[in-house]
Tab-separated table of C-alpha atoms and ligand atoms in Angstrom:
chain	number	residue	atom	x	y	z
D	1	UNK	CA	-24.039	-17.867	3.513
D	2	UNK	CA	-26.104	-15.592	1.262
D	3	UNK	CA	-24.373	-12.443	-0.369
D	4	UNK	CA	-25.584	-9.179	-2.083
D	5	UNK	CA	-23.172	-8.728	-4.911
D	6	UNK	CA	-23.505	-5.112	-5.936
D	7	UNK	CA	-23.341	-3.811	-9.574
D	8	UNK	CA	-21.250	-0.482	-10.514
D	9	UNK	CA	-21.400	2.377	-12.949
D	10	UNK	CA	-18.568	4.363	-14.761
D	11	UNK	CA	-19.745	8.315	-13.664
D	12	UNK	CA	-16.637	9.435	-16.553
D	13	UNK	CA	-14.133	6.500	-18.318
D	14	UNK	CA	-11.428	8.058	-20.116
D	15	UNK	CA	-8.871	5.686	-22.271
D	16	UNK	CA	-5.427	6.927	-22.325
D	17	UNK	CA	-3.509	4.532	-24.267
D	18	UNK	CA	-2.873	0.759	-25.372
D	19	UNK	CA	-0.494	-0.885	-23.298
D	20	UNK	CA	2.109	-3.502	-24.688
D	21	UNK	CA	0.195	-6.113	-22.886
D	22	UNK	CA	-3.175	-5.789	-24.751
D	23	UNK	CA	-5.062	-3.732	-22.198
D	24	UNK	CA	-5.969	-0.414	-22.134
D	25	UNK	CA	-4.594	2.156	-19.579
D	26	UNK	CA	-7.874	4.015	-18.166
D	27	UNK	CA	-8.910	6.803	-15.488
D	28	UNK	CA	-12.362	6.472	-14.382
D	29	UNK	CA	-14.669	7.439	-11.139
D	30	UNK	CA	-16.320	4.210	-10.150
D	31	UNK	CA	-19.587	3.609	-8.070
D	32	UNK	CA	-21.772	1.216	-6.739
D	33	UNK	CA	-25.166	0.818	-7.060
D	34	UNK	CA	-28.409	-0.889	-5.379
D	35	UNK	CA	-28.712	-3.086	-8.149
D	36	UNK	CA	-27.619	-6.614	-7.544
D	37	UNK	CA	-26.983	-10.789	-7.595
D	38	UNK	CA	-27.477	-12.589	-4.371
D	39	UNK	CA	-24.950	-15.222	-3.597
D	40	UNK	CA	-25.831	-18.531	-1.536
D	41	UNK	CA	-22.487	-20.084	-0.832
D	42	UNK	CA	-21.805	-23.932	1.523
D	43	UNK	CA	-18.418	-25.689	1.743
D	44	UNK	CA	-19.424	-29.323	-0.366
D	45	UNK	CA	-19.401	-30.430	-3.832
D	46	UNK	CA	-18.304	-28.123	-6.312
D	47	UNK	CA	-21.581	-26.954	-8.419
D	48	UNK	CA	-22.712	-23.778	-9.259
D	49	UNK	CA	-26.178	-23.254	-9.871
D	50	UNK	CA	-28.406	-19.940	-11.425
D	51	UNK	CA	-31.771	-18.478	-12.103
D	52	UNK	CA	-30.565	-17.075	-15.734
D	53	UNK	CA	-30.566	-20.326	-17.882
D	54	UNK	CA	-28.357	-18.402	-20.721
D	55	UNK	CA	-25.536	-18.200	-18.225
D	56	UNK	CA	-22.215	-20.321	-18.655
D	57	UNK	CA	-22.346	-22.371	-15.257
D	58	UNK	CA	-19.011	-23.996	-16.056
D	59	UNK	CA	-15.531	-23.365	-15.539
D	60	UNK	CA	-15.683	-20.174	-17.621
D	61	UNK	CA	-17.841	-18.545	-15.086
D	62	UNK	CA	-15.726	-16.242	-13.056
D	63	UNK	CA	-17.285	-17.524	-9.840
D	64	UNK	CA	-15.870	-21.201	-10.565
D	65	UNK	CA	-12.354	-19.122	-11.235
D	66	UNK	CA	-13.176	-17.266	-8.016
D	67	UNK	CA	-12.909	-20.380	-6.217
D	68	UNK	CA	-9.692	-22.003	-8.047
D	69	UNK	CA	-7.865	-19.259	-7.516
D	70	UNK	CA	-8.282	-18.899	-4.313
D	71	UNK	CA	-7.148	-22.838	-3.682
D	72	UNK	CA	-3.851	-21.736	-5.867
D	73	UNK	CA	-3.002	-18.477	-3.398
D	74	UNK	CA	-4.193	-20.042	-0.201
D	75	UNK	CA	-3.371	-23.967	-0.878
D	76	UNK	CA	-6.654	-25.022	0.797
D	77	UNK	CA	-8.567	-27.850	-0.542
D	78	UNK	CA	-12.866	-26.970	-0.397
D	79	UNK	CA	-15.529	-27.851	-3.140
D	80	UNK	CA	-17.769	-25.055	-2.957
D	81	UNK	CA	-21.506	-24.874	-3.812
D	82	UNK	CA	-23.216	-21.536	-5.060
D	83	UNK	CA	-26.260	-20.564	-6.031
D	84	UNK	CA	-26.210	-17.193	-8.132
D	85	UNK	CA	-29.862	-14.854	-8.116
D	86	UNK	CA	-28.820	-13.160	-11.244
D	87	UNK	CA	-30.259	-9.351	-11.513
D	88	UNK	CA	-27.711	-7.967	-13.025
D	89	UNK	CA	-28.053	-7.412	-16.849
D	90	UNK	CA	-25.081	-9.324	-18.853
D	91	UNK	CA	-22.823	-7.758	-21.399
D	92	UNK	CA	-24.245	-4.499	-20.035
D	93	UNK	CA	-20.944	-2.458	-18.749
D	94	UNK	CA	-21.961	-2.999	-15.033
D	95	UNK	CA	-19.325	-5.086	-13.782
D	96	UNK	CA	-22.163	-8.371	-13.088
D	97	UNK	CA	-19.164	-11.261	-13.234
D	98	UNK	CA	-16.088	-9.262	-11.718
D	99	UNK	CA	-18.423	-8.742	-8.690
D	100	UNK	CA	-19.908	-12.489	-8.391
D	101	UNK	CA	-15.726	-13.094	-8.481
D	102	UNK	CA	-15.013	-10.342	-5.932
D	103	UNK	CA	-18.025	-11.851	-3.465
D	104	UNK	CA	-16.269	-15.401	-4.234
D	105	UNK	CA	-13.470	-14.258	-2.792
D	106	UNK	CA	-14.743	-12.854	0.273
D	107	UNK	CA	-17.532	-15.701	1.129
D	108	UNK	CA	-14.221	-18.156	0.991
D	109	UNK	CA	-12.232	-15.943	3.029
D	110	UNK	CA	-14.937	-16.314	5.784
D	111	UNK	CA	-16.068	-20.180	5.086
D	112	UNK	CA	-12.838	-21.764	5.249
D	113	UNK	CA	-11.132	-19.229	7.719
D	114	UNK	CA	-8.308	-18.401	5.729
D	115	UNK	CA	-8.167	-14.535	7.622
D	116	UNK	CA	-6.821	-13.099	3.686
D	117	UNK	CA	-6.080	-9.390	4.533
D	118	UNK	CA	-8.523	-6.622	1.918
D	119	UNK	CA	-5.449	-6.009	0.335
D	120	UNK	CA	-4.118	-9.330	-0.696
D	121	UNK	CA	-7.916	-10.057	-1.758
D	122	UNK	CA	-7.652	-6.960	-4.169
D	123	UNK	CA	-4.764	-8.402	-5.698
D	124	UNK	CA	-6.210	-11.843	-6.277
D	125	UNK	CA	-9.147	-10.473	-7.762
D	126	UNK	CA	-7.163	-8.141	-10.243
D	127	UNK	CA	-5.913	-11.577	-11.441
D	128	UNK	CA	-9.753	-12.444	-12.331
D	129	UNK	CA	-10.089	-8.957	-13.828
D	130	UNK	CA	-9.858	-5.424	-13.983
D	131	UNK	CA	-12.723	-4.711	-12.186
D	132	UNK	CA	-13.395	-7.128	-9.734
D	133	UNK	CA	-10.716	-5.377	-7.198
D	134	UNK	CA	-13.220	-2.520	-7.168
D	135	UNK	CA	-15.620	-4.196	-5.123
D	136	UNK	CA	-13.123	-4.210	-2.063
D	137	UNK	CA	-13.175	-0.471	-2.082
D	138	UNK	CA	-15.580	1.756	-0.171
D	139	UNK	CA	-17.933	2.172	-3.015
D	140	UNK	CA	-17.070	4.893	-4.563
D	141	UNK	CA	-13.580	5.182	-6.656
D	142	UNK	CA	-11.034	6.707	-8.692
D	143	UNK	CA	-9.398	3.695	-10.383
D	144	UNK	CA	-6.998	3.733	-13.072
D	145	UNK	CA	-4.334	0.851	-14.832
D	146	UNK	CA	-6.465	-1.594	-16.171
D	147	UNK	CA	-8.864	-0.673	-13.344
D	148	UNK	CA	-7.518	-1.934	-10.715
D	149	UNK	CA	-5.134	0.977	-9.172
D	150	UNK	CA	-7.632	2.092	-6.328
D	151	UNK	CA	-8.082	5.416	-4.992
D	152	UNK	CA	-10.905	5.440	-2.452
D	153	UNK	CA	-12.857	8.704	-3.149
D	154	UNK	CA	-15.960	10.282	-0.889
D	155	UNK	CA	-19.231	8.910	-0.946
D	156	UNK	CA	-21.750	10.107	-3.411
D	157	UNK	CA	-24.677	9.634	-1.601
D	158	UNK	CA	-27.459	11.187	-3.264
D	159	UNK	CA	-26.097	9.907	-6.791
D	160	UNK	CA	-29.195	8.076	-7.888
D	161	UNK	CA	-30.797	7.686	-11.568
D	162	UNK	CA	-32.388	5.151	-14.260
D	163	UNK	CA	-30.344	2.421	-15.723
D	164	UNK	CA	-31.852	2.578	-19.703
D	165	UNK	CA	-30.611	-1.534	-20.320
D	166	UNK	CA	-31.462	-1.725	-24.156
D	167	UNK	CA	-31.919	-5.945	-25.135
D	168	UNK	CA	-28.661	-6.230	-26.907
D	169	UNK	CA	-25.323	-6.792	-25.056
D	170	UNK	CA	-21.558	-6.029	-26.241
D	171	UNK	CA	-18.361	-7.415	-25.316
D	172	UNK	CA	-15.824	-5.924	-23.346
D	173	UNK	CA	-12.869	-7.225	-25.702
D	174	UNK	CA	-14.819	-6.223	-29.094
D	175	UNK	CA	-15.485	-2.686	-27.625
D	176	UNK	CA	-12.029	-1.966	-26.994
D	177	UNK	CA	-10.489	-3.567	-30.125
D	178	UNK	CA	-12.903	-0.700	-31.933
D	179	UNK	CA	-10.861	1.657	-29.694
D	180	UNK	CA	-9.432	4.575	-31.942
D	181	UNK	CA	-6.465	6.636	-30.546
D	182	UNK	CA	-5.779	9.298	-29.267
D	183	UNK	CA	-9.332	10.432	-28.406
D	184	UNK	CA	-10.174	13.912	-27.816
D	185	UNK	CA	-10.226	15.189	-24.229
D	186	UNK	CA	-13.591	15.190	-22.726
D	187	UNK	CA	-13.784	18.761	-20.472
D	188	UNK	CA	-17.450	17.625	-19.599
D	189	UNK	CA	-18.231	15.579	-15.738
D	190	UNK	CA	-19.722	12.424	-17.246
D	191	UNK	CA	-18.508	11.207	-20.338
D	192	UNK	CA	-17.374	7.247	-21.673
D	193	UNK	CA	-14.641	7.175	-24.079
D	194	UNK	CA	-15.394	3.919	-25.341
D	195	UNK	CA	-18.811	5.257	-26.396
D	196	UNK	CA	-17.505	5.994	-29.989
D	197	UNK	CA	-16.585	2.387	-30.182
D	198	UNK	CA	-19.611	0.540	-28.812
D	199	UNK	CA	-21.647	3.002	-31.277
D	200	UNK	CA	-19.469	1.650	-34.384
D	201	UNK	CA	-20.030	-1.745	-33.528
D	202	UNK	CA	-23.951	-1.185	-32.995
D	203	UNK	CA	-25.233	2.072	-34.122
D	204	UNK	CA	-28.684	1.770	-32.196
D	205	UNK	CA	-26.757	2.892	-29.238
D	206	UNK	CA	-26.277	6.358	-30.679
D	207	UNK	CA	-29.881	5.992	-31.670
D	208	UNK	CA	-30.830	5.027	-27.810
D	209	UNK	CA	-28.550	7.971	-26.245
D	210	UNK	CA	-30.388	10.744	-28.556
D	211	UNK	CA	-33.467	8.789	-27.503
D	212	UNK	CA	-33.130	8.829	-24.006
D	213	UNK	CA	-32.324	12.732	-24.297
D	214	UNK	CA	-35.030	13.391	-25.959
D	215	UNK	CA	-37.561	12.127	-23.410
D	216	UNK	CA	-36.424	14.489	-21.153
D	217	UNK	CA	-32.889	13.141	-19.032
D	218	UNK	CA	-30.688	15.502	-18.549
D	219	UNK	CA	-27.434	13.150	-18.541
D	220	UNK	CA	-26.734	10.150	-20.340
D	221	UNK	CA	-23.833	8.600	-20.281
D	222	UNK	CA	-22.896	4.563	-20.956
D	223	UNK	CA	-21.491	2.402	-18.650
D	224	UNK	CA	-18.046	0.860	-18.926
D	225	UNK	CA	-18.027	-1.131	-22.296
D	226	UNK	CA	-22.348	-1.045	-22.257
D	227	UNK	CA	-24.898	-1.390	-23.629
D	228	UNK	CA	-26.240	0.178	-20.462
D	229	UNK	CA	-26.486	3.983	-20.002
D	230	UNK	CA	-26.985	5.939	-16.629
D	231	UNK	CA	-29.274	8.417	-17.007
D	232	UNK	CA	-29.736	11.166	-14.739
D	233	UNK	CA	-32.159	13.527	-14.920
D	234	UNK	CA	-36.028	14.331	-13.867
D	235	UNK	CA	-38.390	11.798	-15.940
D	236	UNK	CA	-40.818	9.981	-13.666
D	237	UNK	CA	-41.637	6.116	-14.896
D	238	UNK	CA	-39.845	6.156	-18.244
D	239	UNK	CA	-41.197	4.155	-20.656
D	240	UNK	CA	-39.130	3.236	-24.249
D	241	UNK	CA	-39.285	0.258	-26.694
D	242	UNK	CA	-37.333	-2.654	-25.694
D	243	UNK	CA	-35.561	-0.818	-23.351
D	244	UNK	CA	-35.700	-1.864	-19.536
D	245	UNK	CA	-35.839	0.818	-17.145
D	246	UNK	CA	-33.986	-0.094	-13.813
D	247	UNK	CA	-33.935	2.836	-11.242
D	248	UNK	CA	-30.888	2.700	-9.182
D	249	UNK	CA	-28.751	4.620	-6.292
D	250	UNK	CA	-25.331	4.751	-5.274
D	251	UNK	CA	-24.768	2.696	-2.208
D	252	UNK	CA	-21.380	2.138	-0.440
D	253	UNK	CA	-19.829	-0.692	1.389
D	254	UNK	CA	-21.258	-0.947	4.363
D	255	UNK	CA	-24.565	-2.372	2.397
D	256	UNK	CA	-22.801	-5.207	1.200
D	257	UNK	CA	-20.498	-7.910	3.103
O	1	C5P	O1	-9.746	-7.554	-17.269
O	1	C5P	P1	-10.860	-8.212	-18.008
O	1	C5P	O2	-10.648	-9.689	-18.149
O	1	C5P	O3	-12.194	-7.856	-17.486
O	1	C5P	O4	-10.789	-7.600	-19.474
O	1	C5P	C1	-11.412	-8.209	-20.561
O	1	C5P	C2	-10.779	-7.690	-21.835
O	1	C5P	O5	-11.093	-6.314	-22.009
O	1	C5P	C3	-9.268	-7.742	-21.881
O	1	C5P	O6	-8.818	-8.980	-22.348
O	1	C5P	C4	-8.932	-6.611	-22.840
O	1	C5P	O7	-9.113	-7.022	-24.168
O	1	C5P	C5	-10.012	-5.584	-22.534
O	1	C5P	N1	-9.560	-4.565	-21.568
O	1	C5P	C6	-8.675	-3.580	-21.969
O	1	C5P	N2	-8.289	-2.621	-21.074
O	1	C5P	C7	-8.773	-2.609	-19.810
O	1	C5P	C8	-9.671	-3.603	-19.389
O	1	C5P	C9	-10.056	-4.560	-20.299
O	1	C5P	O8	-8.233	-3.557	-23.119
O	1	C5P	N3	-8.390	-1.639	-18.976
């Protein structure tokens, strides 16, 4: 069984506060994109395979967790074999891992017949993270808690734009340490409140956004924790430094399973 396991962008992320148990409480308008992994899943012996030799294929990948989760919840015994096509940029802000998880899910709930309603498979993934229940939704989304209160919001079909994906890569857990609150209230459409933070920790992001403007976009706004910025805007075939260029469009569930 082969998969299409869709990235997403933050359109606006605001941070409201920090919770007692470590995370942050947030509000933002998620959306998928065109941009994605490709999944090849068989019932046998447990291995998981990929085309990106930098990436952890052991029981810290999210898909392994994927899969012993769902033997805790559903009590079935399965080895499962994968084979992840990674696309996706890593330690970019666009949700790569919590969607391999969320398409782990949904490939078991189909190869071993288990029947697990949406719902209960949105609350198993929130266990895997904050963002992997977002990949049950339509496709486009209002989430807040952690991430993963959903609140199924219209399509936005002719959302489309550049993904600027500059070589280095932040962590979701450093970004937000870096938080500093309160934050001032954004009254613009597309804004990320944890840009101040990933621009602390590596000032060549500032240096990228003014960049990015300056050739021409007319929006630029990071995604999730980053390093990857939607940009939005009229430039035809950008071309920057060290910076990959991935054009993308908002897609919604019906183009993946
Ligand atoms: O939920 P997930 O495992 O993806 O989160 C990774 C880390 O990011 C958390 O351990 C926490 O430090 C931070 N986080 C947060 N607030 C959120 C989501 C994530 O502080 N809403």
């Amino acid at each position: 069984m082969r998969l299409f396991s869709p990235a997403k962008l933050n359109l606006f992320f605001r941070v409201l506060k920090k919770r007692p148990d470590g995370y942050h409480e947030i509000e933002s308008l998620y959306q998928a994109i065109d941009l994605g992994d490709y999944l090849t899943f068989s019932i046998g012996k447990e291995q998981l395979t990929c085309t990106d030799p930098t990436l952890p294929c052991d029981q810290s990948n999210l898909i392994l967790k994927a899969a012993n989760l769902f033997r805790k919840k559903s009590g079935l015994e399965f080895g499962l074999q994968v084979h992840l096509e990674k696309n996706i940029p890593i330690q970019a802000g666009l949700g790569g891992g919590s969607s391999n998880a969320a398409t782990t899910l949904w490939a078991l709930n189909v190869l071993t017949g288990a029947n697990v309603g949406v719902e209960k498979l949105k609350e198993w993934g929130a266990e895997l993270g904050s963002d992997v229940s977002f990949f049950f939704s339509g496709g486009t989304a209002f989430c807040r808690g952690r991430g993963e209160i959903i609140e199924e919001m219209e399509p936005l079909p002719r959302l489309q734009g550049y993904l600027a994906k500059p070589p280095v890569g932040l962590s979701t857990p450093a970004v937000y340490q870096r938080v500093a609150l309160p934050l001032p209230l954004s009254d613009q459409a597309f804004f990320n409140d944890l840009e101040p933070a990933a621009f602390s920790l590596m000032p060549e992001l500032a240096e990228l956004k003014d960049a990015l403007y300056g050739m021409g976009f007319e929006q630029v706004t990071m995604t999730g924790s980053g390093t990857a910025f939607f940009c939005q805007g009229n430039v035809a075939d950008p071309v920057l430094d060290g910076v990959r260029f991935i054009p993308v469009k908002a897609i919604q569930r019906s183009d993946w399973y």
